[in-house]
Amino acid sequence: MGFCGTNPLMMEELLDLIAAASFSLGLFGAVLCFLHRRDVWPFRALAAVLLASCATIIDDVAWPIASAQVALNFQITAAIAWLIGVLAIPPLFWHYVCAITSVTPRLPTHLWIHAVLPCIAACLGLAVVFMPEAARMGLFMDNHALPTGWPYFVGVAGELLVLVGIVQWGGYLVAIIRRLLRYRKRLREYVTSTEQGALGWIWAIITLFSCYWAMTAIDAVLELTGGRALVAEWFEASVALGLLVIILLNGLRQRPNLAPDVIAPPEVVTKYGRSALTPEMAARIERKLRAAMTDDFLHRDPNLSLWSLARHIGASPNYISQTLNENIGDSFFDFVNGYRIEDAQTLLRDTDQTVLTITYDVGFNSRSSFYTAFKKVTGQTPTAFRVAVSAPA
């Protein structure tokens, strides 16, 4: 039996249960984020996202309030909190994505620009608090007449702010997608294993919320034209709970993948145009890089990063990156994987080890990434290569 045949009382109880679970998860996750002592900025940003999410759910929770007047005041306060939370989530999540995709996670610049809409919502909330009670009842209760004068314009401004928030969400979704696409490309300059750093869970959030956002935008238009809403309450509640579960399962384990595992020297963030790297220095670094692969087999380390390689050869990470790009013509990712593929070819030709064993021995973290890299370099799968080199001449 579908939702259409569900008892309304049972449905209301289910919605209350989902709301309580979502609020509890969000609050619990925020506390855990604040307790983190490493990677402070990303976890503080994630905590802010979770708290803003709780603000949008607070009115859906069945709080044990006995007094009707207290319940009414709480409903008005929750509506204000909902508007502030809805407008705060997009910039806060944007700042979280920026924090985990940056080399030096820190408080973003021009913070005030992203805080404009939530601050406007907070000002409208204060106006509601201090307006006459009759006007406040007119804004929030259907059985009261609409207020006149400035309280009426406060109500209209609130409605318009909701529509602006829908547009805001779309803008931030586009900005986050562009940021992730640039990050995916940049990741290859710093690490050789991109599976854990691909932020697939954030892409899942974007996909899920993009569908929800599109339906909400359609609902807003239908509401203005007197149409019927598409998004049911149970769907909204389920999406909110699903998003919180995805964030908690992944966000609490996520670390900034571009942040160095040691304090990086200032050269890490400089541009090549201002670099003091000379051709002689670059040639020396290139020799050290190749020796680290051929003699020390550093490519076999599945967690090899630009910073750990820099420590090994005693050179600036920025100079290594510049040498790779300008002298060798490879990204860090492609340079290391090239030696891994050469190593794998030798093992495929000279040993009886399985392809899976070779995959991990040469430094890859997964069979799929090994097959992709191997075919890109050789034009063959590892199995086809082994068959070809073992065939009699």
PDB file of N, CA, C and O in Angstrom, residues 131-169:
ATOM      1  N   MET A 131       7.141  43.791  16.491  1.00  0.00           N
ATOM      2  CA  MET A 131       5.910  44.388  15.978  1.00  0.00           C
ATOM      3  C   MET A 131       4.755  44.080  16.930  1.00  0.00           C
ATOM      4  O   MET A 131       4.842  43.143  17.747  1.00  0.00           O
ATOM      5  N   PRO A 132       3.660  44.817  16.866  1.00  0.00           N
ATOM      6  CA  PRO A 132       2.508  44.553  17.737  1.00  0.00           C
ATOM      7  C   PRO A 132       2.003  43.122  17.576  1.00  0.00           C
ATOM      8  O   PRO A 132       2.087  42.530  16.498  1.00  0.00           O
ATOM      9  N   GLU A 133       1.474  42.588  18.664  1.00  0.00           N
ATOM     10  CA  GLU A 133       1.043  41.195  18.653  1.00  0.00           C
ATOM     11  C   GLU A 133      -0.047  40.939  17.615  1.00  0.00           C
ATOM     12  O   GLU A 133      -0.048  39.904  16.938  1.00  0.00           O
ATOM     13  N   ALA A 134      -0.964  41.888  17.460  1.00  0.00           N
ATOM     14  CA  ALA A 134      -2.045  41.708  16.476  1.00  0.00           C
ATOM     15  C   ALA A 134      -1.474  41.597  15.061  1.00  0.00           C
ATOM     16  O   ALA A 134      -1.939  40.789  14.248  1.00  0.00           O
ATOM     17  N   ALA A 135      -0.460  42.411  14.766  1.00  0.00           N
ATOM     18  CA  ALA A 135       0.169  42.349  13.444  1.00  0.00           C
ATOM     19  C   ALA A 135       0.898  41.023  13.263  1.00  0.00           C
ATOM     20  O   ALA A 135       0.867  40.417  12.185  1.00  0.00           O
ATOM     21  N   ARG A 136       1.544  40.572  14.320  1.00  0.00           N
ATOM     22  CA  ARG A 136       2.261  39.296  14.246  1.00  0.00           C
ATOM     23  C   ARG A 136       1.293  38.143  14.011  1.00  0.00           C
ATOM     24  O   ARG A 136       1.572  37.224  13.226  1.00  0.00           O
ATOM     25  N   MET A 137       0.152  38.172  14.680  1.00  0.00           N
ATOM     26  CA  MET A 137      -0.848  37.124  14.477  1.00  0.00           C
ATOM     27  C   MET A 137      -1.372  37.158  13.038  1.00  0.00           C
ATOM     28  O   MET A 137      -1.626  36.116  12.437  1.00  0.00           O
ATOM     29  N   GLY A 138      -1.522  38.366  12.500  1.00  0.00           N
ATOM     30  CA  GLY A 138      -2.007  38.483  11.131  1.00  0.00           C
ATOM     31  C   GLY A 138      -1.060  37.890  10.107  1.00  0.00           C
ATOM     32  O   GLY A 138      -1.493  37.395   9.063  1.00  0.00           O
ATOM     33  N   LEU A 139       0.237  37.932  10.396  1.00  0.00           N
ATOM     34  CA  LEU A 139       1.232  37.373   9.469  1.00  0.00           C
ATOM     35  C   LEU A 139       1.280  35.852   9.511  1.00  0.00           C
ATOM     36  O   LEU A 139       1.531  35.204   8.490  1.00  0.00           O
ATOM     37  N   PHE A 140       1.035  35.275  10.688  1.00  0.00           N
ATOM     38  CA  PHE A 140       1.275  33.844  10.843  1.00  0.00           C
ATOM     39  C   PHE A 140       0.014  33.016  11.058  1.00  0.00           C
ATOM     40  O   PHE A 140       0.086  31.796  10.990  1.00  0.00           O
ATOM     41  N   MET A 141      -1.118  33.644  11.293  1.00  0.00           N
ATOM     42  CA  MET A 141      -2.352  32.898  11.545  1.00  0.00           C
ATOM     43  C   MET A 141      -3.372  33.199  10.451  1.00  0.00           C
ATOM     44  O   MET A 141      -3.637  34.357  10.129  1.00  0.00           O
ATOM     45  N   ASP A 142      -3.948  32.136   9.872  1.00  0.00           N
ATOM     46  CA  ASP A 142      -4.891  32.304   8.774  1.00  0.00           C
ATOM     47  C   ASP A 142      -6.205  32.943   9.234  1.00  0.00           C
ATOM     48  O   ASP A 142      -6.910  33.565   8.429  1.00  0.00           O
ATOM     49  N   ASN A 143      -6.566  32.761  10.514  1.00  0.00           N
ATOM     50  CA  ASN A 143      -7.838  33.286  10.999  1.00  0.00           C
ATOM     51  C   ASN A 143      -7.735  34.718  11.518  1.00  0.00           C
ATOM     52  O   ASN A 143      -8.634  35.215  12.192  1.00  0.00           O
ATOM     53  N   HIS A 144      -6.616  35.391  11.228  1.00  0.00           N
ATOM     54  CA  HIS A 144      -6.449  36.790  11.596  1.00  0.00           C
ATOM     55  C   HIS A 144      -6.277  37.628  10.327  1.00  0.00           C
ATOM     56  O   HIS A 144      -5.739  37.158   9.326  1.00  0.00           O
ATOM     57  N   ALA A 145      -6.729  38.876  10.406  1.00  0.00           N
ATOM     58  CA  ALA A 145      -6.600  39.770   9.250  1.00  0.00           C
ATOM     59  C   ALA A 145      -5.145  40.173   9.050  1.00  0.00           C
ATOM     60  O   ALA A 145      -4.376  40.315  10.017  1.00  0.00           O
ATOM     61  N   LEU A 146      -4.772  40.336   7.784  1.00  0.00           N
ATOM     62  CA  LEU A 146      -3.408  40.773   7.487  1.00  0.00           C
ATOM     63  C   LEU A 146      -3.154  42.156   8.069  1.00  0.00           C
ATOM     64  O   LEU A 146      -4.053  43.015   8.077  1.00  0.00           O
ATOM     65  N   PRO A 147      -1.938  42.392   8.561  1.00  0.00           N
ATOM     66  CA  PRO A 147      -1.638  43.701   9.148  1.00  0.00           C
ATOM     67  C   PRO A 147      -1.489  44.747   8.049  1.00  0.00           C
ATOM     68  O   PRO A 147      -1.385  44.443   6.859  1.00  0.00           O
ATOM     69  N   THR A 148      -1.468  45.979   8.463  1.00  0.00           N
ATOM     70  CA  THR A 148      -1.224  47.085   7.541  1.00  0.00           C
ATOM     71  C   THR A 148       0.049  47.806   7.954  1.00  0.00           C
ATOM     72  O   THR A 148       0.623  47.532   8.998  1.00  0.00           O
ATOM     73  N   GLY A 149       0.475  48.736   7.111  1.00  0.00           N
ATOM     74  CA  GLY A 149       1.668  49.514   7.441  1.00  0.00           C
ATOM     75  C   GLY A 149       2.939  48.696   7.289  1.00  0.00           C
ATOM     76  O   GLY A 149       3.019  47.748   6.487  1.00  0.00           O
ATOM     77  N   TRP A 150       3.933  49.049   8.082  1.00  0.00           N
ATOM     78  CA  TRP A 150       5.236  48.386   7.938  1.00  0.00           C
ATOM     79  C   TRP A 150       5.216  46.896   8.267  1.00  0.00           C
ATOM     80  O   TRP A 150       5.986  46.130   7.657  1.00  0.00           O
ATOM     81  N   PRO A 151       4.364  46.383   9.204  1.00  0.00           N
ATOM     82  CA  PRO A 151       4.330  44.922   9.399  1.00  0.00           C
ATOM     83  C   PRO A 151       3.929  44.168   8.132  1.00  0.00           C
ATOM     84  O   PRO A 151       4.430  43.064   7.881  1.00  0.00           O
ATOM     85  N   TYR A 152       3.046  44.772   7.337  1.00  0.00           N
ATOM     86  CA  TYR A 152       2.659  44.124   6.088  1.00  0.00           C
ATOM     87  C   TYR A 152       3.857  44.001   5.142  1.00  0.00           C
ATOM     88  O   TYR A 152       4.054  42.959   4.505  1.00  0.00           O
ATOM     89  N   PHE A 153       4.637  45.054   5.031  1.00  0.00           N
ATOM     90  CA  PHE A 153       5.810  45.013   4.154  1.00  0.00           C
ATOM     91  C   PHE A 153       6.872  44.035   4.663  1.00  0.00           C
ATOM     92  O   PHE A 153       7.616  43.450   3.870  1.00  0.00           O
ATOM     93  N   VAL A 154       6.940  43.860   5.991  1.00  0.00           N
ATOM     94  CA  VAL A 154       7.838  42.842   6.539  1.00  0.00           C
ATOM     95  C   VAL A 154       7.417  41.456   6.068  1.00  0.00           C
ATOM     96  O   VAL A 154       8.247  40.625   5.669  1.00  0.00           O
ATOM     97  N   GLY A 155       6.114  41.190   6.084  1.00  0.00           N
ATOM     98  CA  GLY A 155       5.617  39.899   5.606  1.00  0.00           C
ATOM     99  C   GLY A 155       5.892  39.685   4.131  1.00  0.00           C
ATOM    100  O   GLY A 155       6.305  38.601   3.704  1.00  0.00           O
ATOM    101  N   VAL A 156       5.668  40.729   3.321  1.00  0.00           N
ATOM    102  CA  VAL A 156       5.944  40.625   1.879  1.00  0.00           C
ATOM    103  C   VAL A 156       7.430  40.393   1.635  1.00  0.00           C
ATOM    104  O   VAL A 156       7.816  39.574   0.780  1.00  0.00           O
ATOM    105  N   ALA A 157       8.272  41.100   2.396  1.00  0.00           N
ATOM    106  CA  ALA A 157       9.725  40.930   2.243  1.00  0.00           C
ATOM    107  C   ALA A 157      10.136  39.503   2.576  1.00  0.00           C
ATOM    108  O   ALA A 157      11.012  38.920   1.919  1.00  0.00           O
ATOM    109  N   GLY A 158       9.489  38.927   3.588  1.00  0.00           N
ATOM    110  CA  GLY A 158       9.795  37.534   3.937  1.00  0.00           C
ATOM    111  C   GLY A 158       9.442  36.575   2.822  1.00  0.00           C
ATOM    112  O   GLY A 158      10.203  35.649   2.503  1.00  0.00           O
ATOM    113  N   GLU A 159       8.268  36.781   2.200  1.00  0.00           N
ATOM    114  CA  GLU A 159       7.866  35.921   1.080  1.00  0.00           C
ATOM    115  C   GLU A 159       8.831  36.068  -0.098  1.00  0.00           C
ATOM    116  O   GLU A 159       9.208  35.079  -0.742  1.00  0.00           O
ATOM    117  N   LEU A 160       9.207  37.287  -0.388  1.00  0.00           N
ATOM    118  CA  LEU A 160      10.156  37.517  -1.486  1.00  0.00           C
ATOM    119  C   LEU A 160      11.509  36.886  -1.181  1.00  0.00           C
ATOM    120  O   LEU A 160      12.187  36.378  -2.079  1.00  0.00           O
ATOM    121  N   LEU A 161      11.889  36.918   0.087  1.00  0.00           N
ATOM    122  CA  LEU A 161      13.183  36.346   0.474  1.00  0.00           C
ATOM    123  C   LEU A 161      13.209  34.837   0.253  1.00  0.00           C
ATOM    124  O   LEU A 161      14.255  34.262  -0.070  1.00  0.00           O
ATOM    125  N   VAL A 162      12.068  34.192   0.430  1.00  0.00           N
ATOM    126  CA  VAL A 162      11.985  32.757   0.148  1.00  0.00           C
ATOM    127  C   VAL A 162      12.256  32.493  -1.327  1.00  0.00           C
ATOM    128  O   VAL A 162      13.005  31.570  -1.693  1.00  0.00           O
ATOM    129  N   LEU A 163      11.666  33.299  -2.208  1.00  0.00           N
ATOM    130  CA  LEU A 163      11.895  33.138  -3.647  1.00  0.00           C
ATOM    131  C   LEU A 163      13.351  33.423  -4.012  1.00  0.00           C
ATOM    132  O   LEU A 163      13.945  32.721  -4.837  1.00  0.00           O
ATOM    133  N   VAL A 164      13.918  34.462  -3.377  1.00  0.00           N
ATOM    134  CA  VAL A 164      15.330  34.763  -3.609  1.00  0.00           C
ATOM    135  C   VAL A 164      16.201  33.601  -3.145  1.00  0.00           C
ATOM    136  O   VAL A 164      17.209  33.262  -3.782  1.00  0.00           O
ATOM    137  N   GLY A 165      15.786  32.962  -2.047  1.00  0.00           N
ATOM    138  CA  GLY A 165      16.543  31.819  -1.545  1.00  0.00           C
ATOM    139  C   GLY A 165      16.585  30.668  -2.532  1.00  0.00           C
ATOM    140  O   GLY A 165      17.596  29.971  -2.650  1.00  0.00           O
ATOM    141  N   ILE A 166      15.482  30.451  -3.257  1.00  0.00           N
ATOM    142  CA  ILE A 166      15.459  29.388  -4.265  1.00  0.00           C
ATOM    143  C   ILE A 166      16.469  29.680  -5.372  1.00  0.00           C
ATOM    144  O   ILE A 166      17.227  28.793  -5.801  1.00  0.00           O
ATOM    145  N   VAL A 167      16.513  30.939  -5.814  1.00  0.00           N
ATOM    146  CA  VAL A 167      17.502  31.335  -6.822  1.00  0.00           C
ATOM    147  C   VAL A 167      18.917  31.210  -6.252  1.00  0.00           C
ATOM    148  O   VAL A 167      19.845  30.754  -6.938  1.00  0.00           O
ATOM    149  N   GLN A 168      19.069  31.594  -4.996  1.00  0.00           N
ATOM    150  CA  GLN A 168      20.385  31.507  -4.346  1.00  0.00           C
ATOM    151  C   GLN A 168      20.900  30.073  -4.329  1.00  0.00           C
ATOM    152  O   GLN A 168      22.067  29.809  -4.625  1.00  0.00           O
ATOM    153  N   TRP A 169      20.019  29.127  -3.980  1.00  0.00           N
ATOM    154  CA  TRP A 169      20.420  27.720  -3.957  1.00  0.00           C
ATOM    155  C   TRP A 169      20.950  27.283  -5.328  1.00  0.00           C
ATOM    156  O   TRP A 169      21.969  26.596  -5.425  1.00  0.00           O
TER     157      TRP A 169
END
